[in-house]
PDB file of C-alpha atoms in Angstrom:
ATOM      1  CA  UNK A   1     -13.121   0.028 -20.322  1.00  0.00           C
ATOM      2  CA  UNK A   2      -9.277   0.174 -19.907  1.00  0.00           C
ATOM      3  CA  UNK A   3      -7.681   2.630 -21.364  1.00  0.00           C
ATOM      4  CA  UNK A   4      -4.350   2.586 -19.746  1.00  0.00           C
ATOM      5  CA  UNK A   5      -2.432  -0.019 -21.670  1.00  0.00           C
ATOM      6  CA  UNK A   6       0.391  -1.567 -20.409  1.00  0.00           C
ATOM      7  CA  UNK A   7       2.512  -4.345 -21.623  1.00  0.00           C
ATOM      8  CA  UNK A   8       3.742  -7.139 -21.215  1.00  0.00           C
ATOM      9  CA  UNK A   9       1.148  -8.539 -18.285  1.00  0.00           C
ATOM     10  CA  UNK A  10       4.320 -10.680 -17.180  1.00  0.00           C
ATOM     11  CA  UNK A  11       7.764 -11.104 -17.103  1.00  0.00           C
ATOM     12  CA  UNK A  12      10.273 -13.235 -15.555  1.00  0.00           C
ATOM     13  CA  UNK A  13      14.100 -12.605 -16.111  1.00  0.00           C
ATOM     14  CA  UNK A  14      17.150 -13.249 -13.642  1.00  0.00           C
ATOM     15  CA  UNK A  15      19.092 -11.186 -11.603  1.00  0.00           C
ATOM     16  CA  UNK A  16      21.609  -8.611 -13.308  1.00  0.00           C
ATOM     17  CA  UNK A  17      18.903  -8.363 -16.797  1.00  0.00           C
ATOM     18  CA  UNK A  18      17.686  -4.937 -18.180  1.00  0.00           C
ATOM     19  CA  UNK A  19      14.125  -4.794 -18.623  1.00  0.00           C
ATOM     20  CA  UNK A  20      11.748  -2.498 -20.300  1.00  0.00           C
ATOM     21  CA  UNK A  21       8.153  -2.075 -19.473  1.00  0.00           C
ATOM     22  CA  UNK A  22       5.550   0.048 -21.989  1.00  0.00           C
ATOM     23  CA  UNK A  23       2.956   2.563 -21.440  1.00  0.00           C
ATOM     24  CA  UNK A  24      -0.040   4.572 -23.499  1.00  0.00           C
ATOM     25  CA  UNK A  25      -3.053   6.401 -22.353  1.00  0.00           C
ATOM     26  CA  UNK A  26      -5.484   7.183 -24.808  1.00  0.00           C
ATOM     27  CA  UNK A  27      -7.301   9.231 -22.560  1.00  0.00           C
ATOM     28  CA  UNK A  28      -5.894  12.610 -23.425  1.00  0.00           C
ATOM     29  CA  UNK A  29      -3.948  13.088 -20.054  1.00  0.00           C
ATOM     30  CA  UNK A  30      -1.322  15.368 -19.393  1.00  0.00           C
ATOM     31  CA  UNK A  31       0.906  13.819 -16.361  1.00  0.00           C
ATOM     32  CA  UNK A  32       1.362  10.075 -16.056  1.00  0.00           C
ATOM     33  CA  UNK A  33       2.774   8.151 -13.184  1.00  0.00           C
ATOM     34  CA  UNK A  34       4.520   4.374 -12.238  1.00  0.00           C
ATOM     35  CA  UNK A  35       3.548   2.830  -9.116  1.00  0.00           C
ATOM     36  CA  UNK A  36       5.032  -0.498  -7.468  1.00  0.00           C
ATOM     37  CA  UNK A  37       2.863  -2.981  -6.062  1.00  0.00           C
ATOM     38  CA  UNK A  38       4.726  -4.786  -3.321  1.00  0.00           C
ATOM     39  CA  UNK A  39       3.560  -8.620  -2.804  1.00  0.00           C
ATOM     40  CA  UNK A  40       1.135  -7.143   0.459  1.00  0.00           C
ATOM     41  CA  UNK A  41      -0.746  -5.014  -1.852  1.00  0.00           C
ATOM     42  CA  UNK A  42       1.426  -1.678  -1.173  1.00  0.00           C
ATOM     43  CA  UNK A  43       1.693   0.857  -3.226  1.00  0.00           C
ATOM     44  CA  UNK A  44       4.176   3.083  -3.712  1.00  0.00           C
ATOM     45  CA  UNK A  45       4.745   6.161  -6.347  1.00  0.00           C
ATOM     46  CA  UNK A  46       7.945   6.061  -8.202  1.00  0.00           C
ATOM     47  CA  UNK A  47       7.729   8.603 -11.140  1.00  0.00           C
ATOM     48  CA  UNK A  48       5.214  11.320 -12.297  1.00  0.00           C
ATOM     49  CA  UNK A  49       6.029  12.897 -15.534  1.00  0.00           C
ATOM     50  CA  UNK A  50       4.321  15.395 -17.728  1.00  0.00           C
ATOM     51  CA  UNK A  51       5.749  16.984 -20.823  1.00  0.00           C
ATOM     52  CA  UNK A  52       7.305  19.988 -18.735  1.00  0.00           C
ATOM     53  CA  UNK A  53       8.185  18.086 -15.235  1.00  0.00           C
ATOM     54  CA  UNK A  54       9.677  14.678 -14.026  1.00  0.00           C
ATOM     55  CA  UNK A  55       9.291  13.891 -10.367  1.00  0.00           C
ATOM     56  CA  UNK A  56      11.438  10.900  -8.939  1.00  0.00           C
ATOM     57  CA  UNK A  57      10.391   9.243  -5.647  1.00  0.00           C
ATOM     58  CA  UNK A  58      14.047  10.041  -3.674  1.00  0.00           C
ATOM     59  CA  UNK A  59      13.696   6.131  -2.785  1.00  0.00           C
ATOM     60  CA  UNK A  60      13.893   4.886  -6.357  1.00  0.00           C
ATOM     61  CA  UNK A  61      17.148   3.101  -7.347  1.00  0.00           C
ATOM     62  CA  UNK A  62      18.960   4.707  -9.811  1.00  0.00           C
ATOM     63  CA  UNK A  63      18.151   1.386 -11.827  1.00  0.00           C
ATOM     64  CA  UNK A  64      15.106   2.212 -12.581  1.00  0.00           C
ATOM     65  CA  UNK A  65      14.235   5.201 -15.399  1.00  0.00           C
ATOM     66  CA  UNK A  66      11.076   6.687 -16.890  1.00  0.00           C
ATOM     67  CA  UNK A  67      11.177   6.916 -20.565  1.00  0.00           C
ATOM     68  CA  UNK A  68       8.503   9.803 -22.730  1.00  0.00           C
ATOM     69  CA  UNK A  69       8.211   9.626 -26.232  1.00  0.00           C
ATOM     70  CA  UNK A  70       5.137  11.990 -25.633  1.00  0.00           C
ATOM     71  CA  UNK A  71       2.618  12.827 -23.167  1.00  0.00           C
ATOM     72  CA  UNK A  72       0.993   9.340 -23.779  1.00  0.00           C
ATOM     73  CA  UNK A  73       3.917   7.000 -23.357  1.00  0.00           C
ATOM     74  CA  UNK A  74       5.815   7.197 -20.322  1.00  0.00           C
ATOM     75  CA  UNK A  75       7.676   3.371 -20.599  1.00  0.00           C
ATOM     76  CA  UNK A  76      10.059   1.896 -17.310  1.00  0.00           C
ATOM     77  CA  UNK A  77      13.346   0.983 -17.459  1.00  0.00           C
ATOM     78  CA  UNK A  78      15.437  -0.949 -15.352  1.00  0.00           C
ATOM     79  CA  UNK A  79      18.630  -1.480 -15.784  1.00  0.00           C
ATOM     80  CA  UNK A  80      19.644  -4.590 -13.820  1.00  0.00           C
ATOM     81  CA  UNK A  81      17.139  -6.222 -11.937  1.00  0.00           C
ATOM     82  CA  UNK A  82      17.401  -7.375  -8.279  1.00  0.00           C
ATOM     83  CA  UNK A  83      15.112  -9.807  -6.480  1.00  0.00           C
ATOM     84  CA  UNK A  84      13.482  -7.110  -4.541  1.00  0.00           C
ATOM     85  CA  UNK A  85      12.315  -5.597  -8.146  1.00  0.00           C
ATOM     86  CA  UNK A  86      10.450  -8.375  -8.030  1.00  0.00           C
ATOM     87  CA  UNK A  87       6.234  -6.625  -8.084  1.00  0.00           C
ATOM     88  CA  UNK A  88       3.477  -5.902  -9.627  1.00  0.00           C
ATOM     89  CA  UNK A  89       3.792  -2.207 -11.456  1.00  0.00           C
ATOM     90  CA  UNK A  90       1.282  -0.064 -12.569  1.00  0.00           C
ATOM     91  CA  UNK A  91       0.760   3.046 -14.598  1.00  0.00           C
ATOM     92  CA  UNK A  92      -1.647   5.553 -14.015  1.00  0.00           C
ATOM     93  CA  UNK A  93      -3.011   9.103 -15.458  1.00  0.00           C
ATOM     94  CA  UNK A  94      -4.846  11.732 -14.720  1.00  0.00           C
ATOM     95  CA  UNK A  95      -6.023  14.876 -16.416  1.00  0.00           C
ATOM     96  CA  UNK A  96      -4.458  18.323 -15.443  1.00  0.00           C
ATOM     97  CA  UNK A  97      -5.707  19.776 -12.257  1.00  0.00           C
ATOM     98  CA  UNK A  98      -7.694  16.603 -11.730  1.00  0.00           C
ATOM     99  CA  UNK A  99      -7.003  14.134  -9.753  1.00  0.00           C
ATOM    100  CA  UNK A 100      -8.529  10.811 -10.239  1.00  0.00           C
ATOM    101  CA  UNK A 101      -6.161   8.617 -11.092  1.00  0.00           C
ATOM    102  CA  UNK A 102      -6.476   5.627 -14.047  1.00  0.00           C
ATOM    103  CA  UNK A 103      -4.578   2.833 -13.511  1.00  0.00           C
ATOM    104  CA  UNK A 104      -3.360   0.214 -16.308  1.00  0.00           C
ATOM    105  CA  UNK A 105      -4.187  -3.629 -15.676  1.00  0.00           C
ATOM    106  CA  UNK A 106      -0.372  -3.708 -14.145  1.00  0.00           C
ATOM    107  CA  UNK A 107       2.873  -5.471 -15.374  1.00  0.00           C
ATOM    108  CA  UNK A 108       4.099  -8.116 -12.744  1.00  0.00           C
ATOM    109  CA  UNK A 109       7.993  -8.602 -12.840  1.00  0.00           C
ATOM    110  CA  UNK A 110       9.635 -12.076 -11.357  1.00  0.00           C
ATOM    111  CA  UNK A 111      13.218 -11.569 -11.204  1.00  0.00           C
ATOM    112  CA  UNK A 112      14.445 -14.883 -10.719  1.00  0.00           C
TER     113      UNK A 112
ATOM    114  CA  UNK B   1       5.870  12.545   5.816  1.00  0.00           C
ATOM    115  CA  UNK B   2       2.051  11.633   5.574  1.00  0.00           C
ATOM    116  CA  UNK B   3       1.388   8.109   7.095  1.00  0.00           C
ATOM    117  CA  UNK B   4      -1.941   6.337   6.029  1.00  0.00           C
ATOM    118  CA  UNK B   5      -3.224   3.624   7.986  1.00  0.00           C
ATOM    119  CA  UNK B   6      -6.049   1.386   7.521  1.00  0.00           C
ATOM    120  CA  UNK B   7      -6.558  -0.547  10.544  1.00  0.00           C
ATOM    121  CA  UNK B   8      -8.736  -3.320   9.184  1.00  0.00           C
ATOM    122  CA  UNK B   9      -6.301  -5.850   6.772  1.00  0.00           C
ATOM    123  CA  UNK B  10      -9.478  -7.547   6.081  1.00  0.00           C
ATOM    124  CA  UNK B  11     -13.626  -7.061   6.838  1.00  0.00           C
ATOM    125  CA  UNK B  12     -16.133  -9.508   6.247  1.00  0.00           C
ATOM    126  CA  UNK B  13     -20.031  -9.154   6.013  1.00  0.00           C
ATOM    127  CA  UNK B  14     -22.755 -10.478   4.408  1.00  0.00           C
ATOM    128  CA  UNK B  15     -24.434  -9.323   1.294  1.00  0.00           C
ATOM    129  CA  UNK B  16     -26.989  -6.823   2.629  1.00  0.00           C
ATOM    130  CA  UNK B  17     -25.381  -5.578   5.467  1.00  0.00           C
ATOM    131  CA  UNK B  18     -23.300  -2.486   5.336  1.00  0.00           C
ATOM    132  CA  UNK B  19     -19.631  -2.245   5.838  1.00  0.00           C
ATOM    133  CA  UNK B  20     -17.290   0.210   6.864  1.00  0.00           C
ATOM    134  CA  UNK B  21     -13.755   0.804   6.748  1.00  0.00           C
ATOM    135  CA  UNK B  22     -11.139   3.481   8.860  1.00  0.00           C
ATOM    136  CA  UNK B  23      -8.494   5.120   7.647  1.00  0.00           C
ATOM    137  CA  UNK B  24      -6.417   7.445   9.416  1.00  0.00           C
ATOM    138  CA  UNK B  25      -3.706  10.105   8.271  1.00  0.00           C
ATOM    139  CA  UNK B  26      -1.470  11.902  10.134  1.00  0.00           C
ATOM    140  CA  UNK B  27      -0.354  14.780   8.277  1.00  0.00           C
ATOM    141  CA  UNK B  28      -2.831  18.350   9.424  1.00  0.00           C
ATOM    142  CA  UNK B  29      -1.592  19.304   5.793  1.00  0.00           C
ATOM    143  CA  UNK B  30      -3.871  16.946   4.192  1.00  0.00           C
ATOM    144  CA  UNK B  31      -7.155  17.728   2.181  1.00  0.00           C
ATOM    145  CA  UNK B  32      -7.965  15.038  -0.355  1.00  0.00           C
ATOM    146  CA  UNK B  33      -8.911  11.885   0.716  1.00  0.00           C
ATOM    147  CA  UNK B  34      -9.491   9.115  -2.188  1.00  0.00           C
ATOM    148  CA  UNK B  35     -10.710   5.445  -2.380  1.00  0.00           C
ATOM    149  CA  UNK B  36      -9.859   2.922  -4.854  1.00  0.00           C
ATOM    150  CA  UNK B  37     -10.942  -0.305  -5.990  1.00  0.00           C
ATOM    151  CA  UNK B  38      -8.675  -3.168  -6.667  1.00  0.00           C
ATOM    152  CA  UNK B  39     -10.837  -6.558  -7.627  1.00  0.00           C
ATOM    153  CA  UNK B  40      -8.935  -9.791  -7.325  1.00  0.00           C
ATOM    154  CA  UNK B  41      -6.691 -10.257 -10.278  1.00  0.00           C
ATOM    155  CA  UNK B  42      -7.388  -6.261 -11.713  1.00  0.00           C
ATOM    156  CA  UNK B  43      -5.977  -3.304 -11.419  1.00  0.00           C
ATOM    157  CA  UNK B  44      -7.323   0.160  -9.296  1.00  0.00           C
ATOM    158  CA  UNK B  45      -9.971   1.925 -10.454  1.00  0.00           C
ATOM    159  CA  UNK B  46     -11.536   5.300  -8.241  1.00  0.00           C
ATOM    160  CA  UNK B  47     -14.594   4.701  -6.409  1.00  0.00           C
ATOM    161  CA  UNK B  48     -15.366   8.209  -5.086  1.00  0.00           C
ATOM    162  CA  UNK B  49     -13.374  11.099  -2.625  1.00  0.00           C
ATOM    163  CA  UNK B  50     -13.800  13.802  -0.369  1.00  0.00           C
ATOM    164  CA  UNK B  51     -11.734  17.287   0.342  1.00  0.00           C
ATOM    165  CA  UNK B  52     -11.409  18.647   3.559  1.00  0.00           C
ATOM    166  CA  UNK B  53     -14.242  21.630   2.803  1.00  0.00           C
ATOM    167  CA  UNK B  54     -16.961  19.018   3.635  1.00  0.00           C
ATOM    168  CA  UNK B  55     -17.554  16.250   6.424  1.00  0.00           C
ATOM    169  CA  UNK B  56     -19.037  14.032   4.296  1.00  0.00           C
ATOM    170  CA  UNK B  57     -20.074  12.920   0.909  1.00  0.00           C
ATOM    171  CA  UNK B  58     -22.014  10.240  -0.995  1.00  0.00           C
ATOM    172  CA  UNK B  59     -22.462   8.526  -3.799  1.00  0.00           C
ATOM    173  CA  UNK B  60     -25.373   6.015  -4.263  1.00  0.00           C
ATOM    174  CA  UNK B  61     -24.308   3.266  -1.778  1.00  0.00           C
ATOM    175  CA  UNK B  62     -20.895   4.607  -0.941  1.00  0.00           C
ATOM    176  CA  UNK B  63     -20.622   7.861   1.824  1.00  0.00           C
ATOM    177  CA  UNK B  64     -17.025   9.084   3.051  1.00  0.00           C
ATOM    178  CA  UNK B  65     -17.124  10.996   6.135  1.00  0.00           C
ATOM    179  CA  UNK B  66     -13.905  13.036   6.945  1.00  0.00           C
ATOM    180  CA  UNK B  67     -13.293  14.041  10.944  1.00  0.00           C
ATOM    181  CA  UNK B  68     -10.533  16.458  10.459  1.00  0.00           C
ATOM    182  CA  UNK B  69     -10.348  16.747  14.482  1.00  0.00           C
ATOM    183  CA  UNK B  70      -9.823  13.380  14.773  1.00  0.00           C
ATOM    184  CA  UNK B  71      -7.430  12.687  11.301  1.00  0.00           C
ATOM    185  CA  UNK B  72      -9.977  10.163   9.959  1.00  0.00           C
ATOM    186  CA  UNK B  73     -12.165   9.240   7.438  1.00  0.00           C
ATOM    187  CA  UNK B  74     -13.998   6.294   6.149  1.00  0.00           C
ATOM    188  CA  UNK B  75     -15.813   4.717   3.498  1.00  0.00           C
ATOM    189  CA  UNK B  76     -19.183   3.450   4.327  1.00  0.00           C
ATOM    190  CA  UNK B  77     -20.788   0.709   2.233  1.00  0.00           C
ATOM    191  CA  UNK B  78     -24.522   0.143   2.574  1.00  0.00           C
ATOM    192  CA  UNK B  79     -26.478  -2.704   1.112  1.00  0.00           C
ATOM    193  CA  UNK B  80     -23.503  -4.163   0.348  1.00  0.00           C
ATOM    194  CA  UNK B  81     -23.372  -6.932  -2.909  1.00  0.00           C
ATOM    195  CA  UNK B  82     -21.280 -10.143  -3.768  1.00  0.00           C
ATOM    196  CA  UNK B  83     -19.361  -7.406  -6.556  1.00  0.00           C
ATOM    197  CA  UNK B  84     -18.549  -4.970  -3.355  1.00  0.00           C
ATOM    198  CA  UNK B  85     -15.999  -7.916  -3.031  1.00  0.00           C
ATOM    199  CA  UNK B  86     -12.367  -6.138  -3.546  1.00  0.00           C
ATOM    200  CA  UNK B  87      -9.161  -4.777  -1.692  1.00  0.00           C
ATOM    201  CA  UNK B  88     -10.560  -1.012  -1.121  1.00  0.00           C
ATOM    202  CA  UNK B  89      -7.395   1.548  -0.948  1.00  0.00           C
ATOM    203  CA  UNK B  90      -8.058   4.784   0.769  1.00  0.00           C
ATOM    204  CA  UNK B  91      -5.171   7.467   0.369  1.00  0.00           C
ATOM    205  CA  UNK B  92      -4.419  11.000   1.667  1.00  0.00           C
ATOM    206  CA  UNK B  93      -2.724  14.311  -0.110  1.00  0.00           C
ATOM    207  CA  UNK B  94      -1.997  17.444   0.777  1.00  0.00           C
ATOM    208  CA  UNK B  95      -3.349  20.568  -0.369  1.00  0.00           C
ATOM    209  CA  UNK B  96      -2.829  21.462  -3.913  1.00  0.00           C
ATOM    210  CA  UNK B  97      -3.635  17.626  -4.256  1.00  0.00           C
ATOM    211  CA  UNK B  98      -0.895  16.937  -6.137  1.00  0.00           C
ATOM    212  CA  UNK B  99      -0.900  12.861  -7.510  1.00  0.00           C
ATOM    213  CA  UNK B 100       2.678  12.967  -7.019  1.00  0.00           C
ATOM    214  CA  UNK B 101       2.254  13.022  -3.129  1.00  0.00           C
ATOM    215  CA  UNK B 102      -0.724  11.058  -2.596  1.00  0.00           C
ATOM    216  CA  UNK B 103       0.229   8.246   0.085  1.00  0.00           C
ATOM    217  CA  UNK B 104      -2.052   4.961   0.286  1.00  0.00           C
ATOM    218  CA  UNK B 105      -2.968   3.051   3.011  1.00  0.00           C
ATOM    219  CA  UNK B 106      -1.798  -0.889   3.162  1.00  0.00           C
ATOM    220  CA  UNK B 107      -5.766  -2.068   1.934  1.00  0.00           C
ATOM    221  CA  UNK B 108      -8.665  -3.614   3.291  1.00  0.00           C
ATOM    222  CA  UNK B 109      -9.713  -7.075   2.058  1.00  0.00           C
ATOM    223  CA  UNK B 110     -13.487  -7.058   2.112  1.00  0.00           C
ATOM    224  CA  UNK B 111     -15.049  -9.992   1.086  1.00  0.00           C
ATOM    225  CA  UNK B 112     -19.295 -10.161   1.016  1.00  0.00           C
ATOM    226  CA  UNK B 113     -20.477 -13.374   1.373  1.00  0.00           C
ATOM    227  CA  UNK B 114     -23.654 -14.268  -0.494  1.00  0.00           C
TER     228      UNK B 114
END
């Protein structure tokens, strides 16, 4: 049973928009991450955050921010979309000093 | 960096038969070694991993062997079934097997035809 939830499942929007993607485990986890899904199925780590540490992929666009209310929430922002933003992404947790991963069912993004 | 390759884009077998599929890494500093699951239309879930203190491991119809030597590992699938049917990710980390620096290979389609 999911519990990584992440909404919205879809979302188009044009060129230049902000959008904001949501977050929440309910699985207890301390560190949660965002992954992009290219359209051939790669995947590629973008943030990890737990309460004391943010990691940024050095390839991320500055568009694009992680936002923590608390250890459950970690929501995406991104500031002004570009056609290449254009993927599926997905949010994952994992326990402390574990590390199997749970993935939510994934937001896709069509940037128009 | 670590560079994860999965040679096979996509495997095909029929439902019974046992599949396999390579991955190799290229980074010595390496020493976890996961799989996940990605079903058509769903998202990942973990079907089992190995660390470099052991060669191999296995989990009902699902064995990973790891040949450090060689920088490769693989997931073997016996009696496979229609519901083995899925894009199977394998991924590498080094030690301390920190999430933040696990890489994933590209996938491998494998489709089991009834």
């Amino acid at each position: 049973e999911t519990a990584v939830f992440q909404t919205p499942n879809y979302h188009v929007t044009q060129v230049g928009n902000e959008v904001s993607f949501n977050c929440k485990q309910t699985l207890g986890h301390d560190t949660m991450y965002w992954y992009k899904q290219d359209s051939k199925k790669l995947l590629k780590i973008m943030f990890s955050y737990n309460n004391k540490q943010l990691i940024v992929n050095e390839t991320v666009p500055r568009r694009f921010s992680p936002q923590s209310s608390d250890k459950a929430h970690l929501n995406l922002r991104i500031k002004s979309v570009e056609p290449e933003d254009s993927a599926v992404y997905l949010c994952a947790s994992s326990p402390f000093s574990q590390n199997t991963l749970y993935f939510g069912a994934g937001t896709r993004l069509s940037v128009l | 960096g670590e560079k994860v390759e999965q040679h096979q884009s996509t495997l095909s077998v029929r439902e019974g038969d046992s599949a396999v599929i390579n991955c190799t890494y290229t980074d010595t500093a390496s020493s976890y070694f996961p799989w996940y699951k990605q079903e058509a239309g769903k998202s990942l879930h973990f079907v089992i991993d190995i660390r470099s203190n052991v060669d191999r491991k296995q989990s009902q119809r699902l064995t990973v062997l790891l040949d450090k030597k060689a920088k490769r590992f693989s997931l073997h699938i016996t009696a496979t079934q229609p519901e083995d049917s899925a894009i199977y990710f394998c991924a590498a980390s080094p030690s301390g097997g920190s999430n933040y620096k696990l890489t994933f290979g590209k996938g491998t389609l494998l489709t089991v035809t009834p």
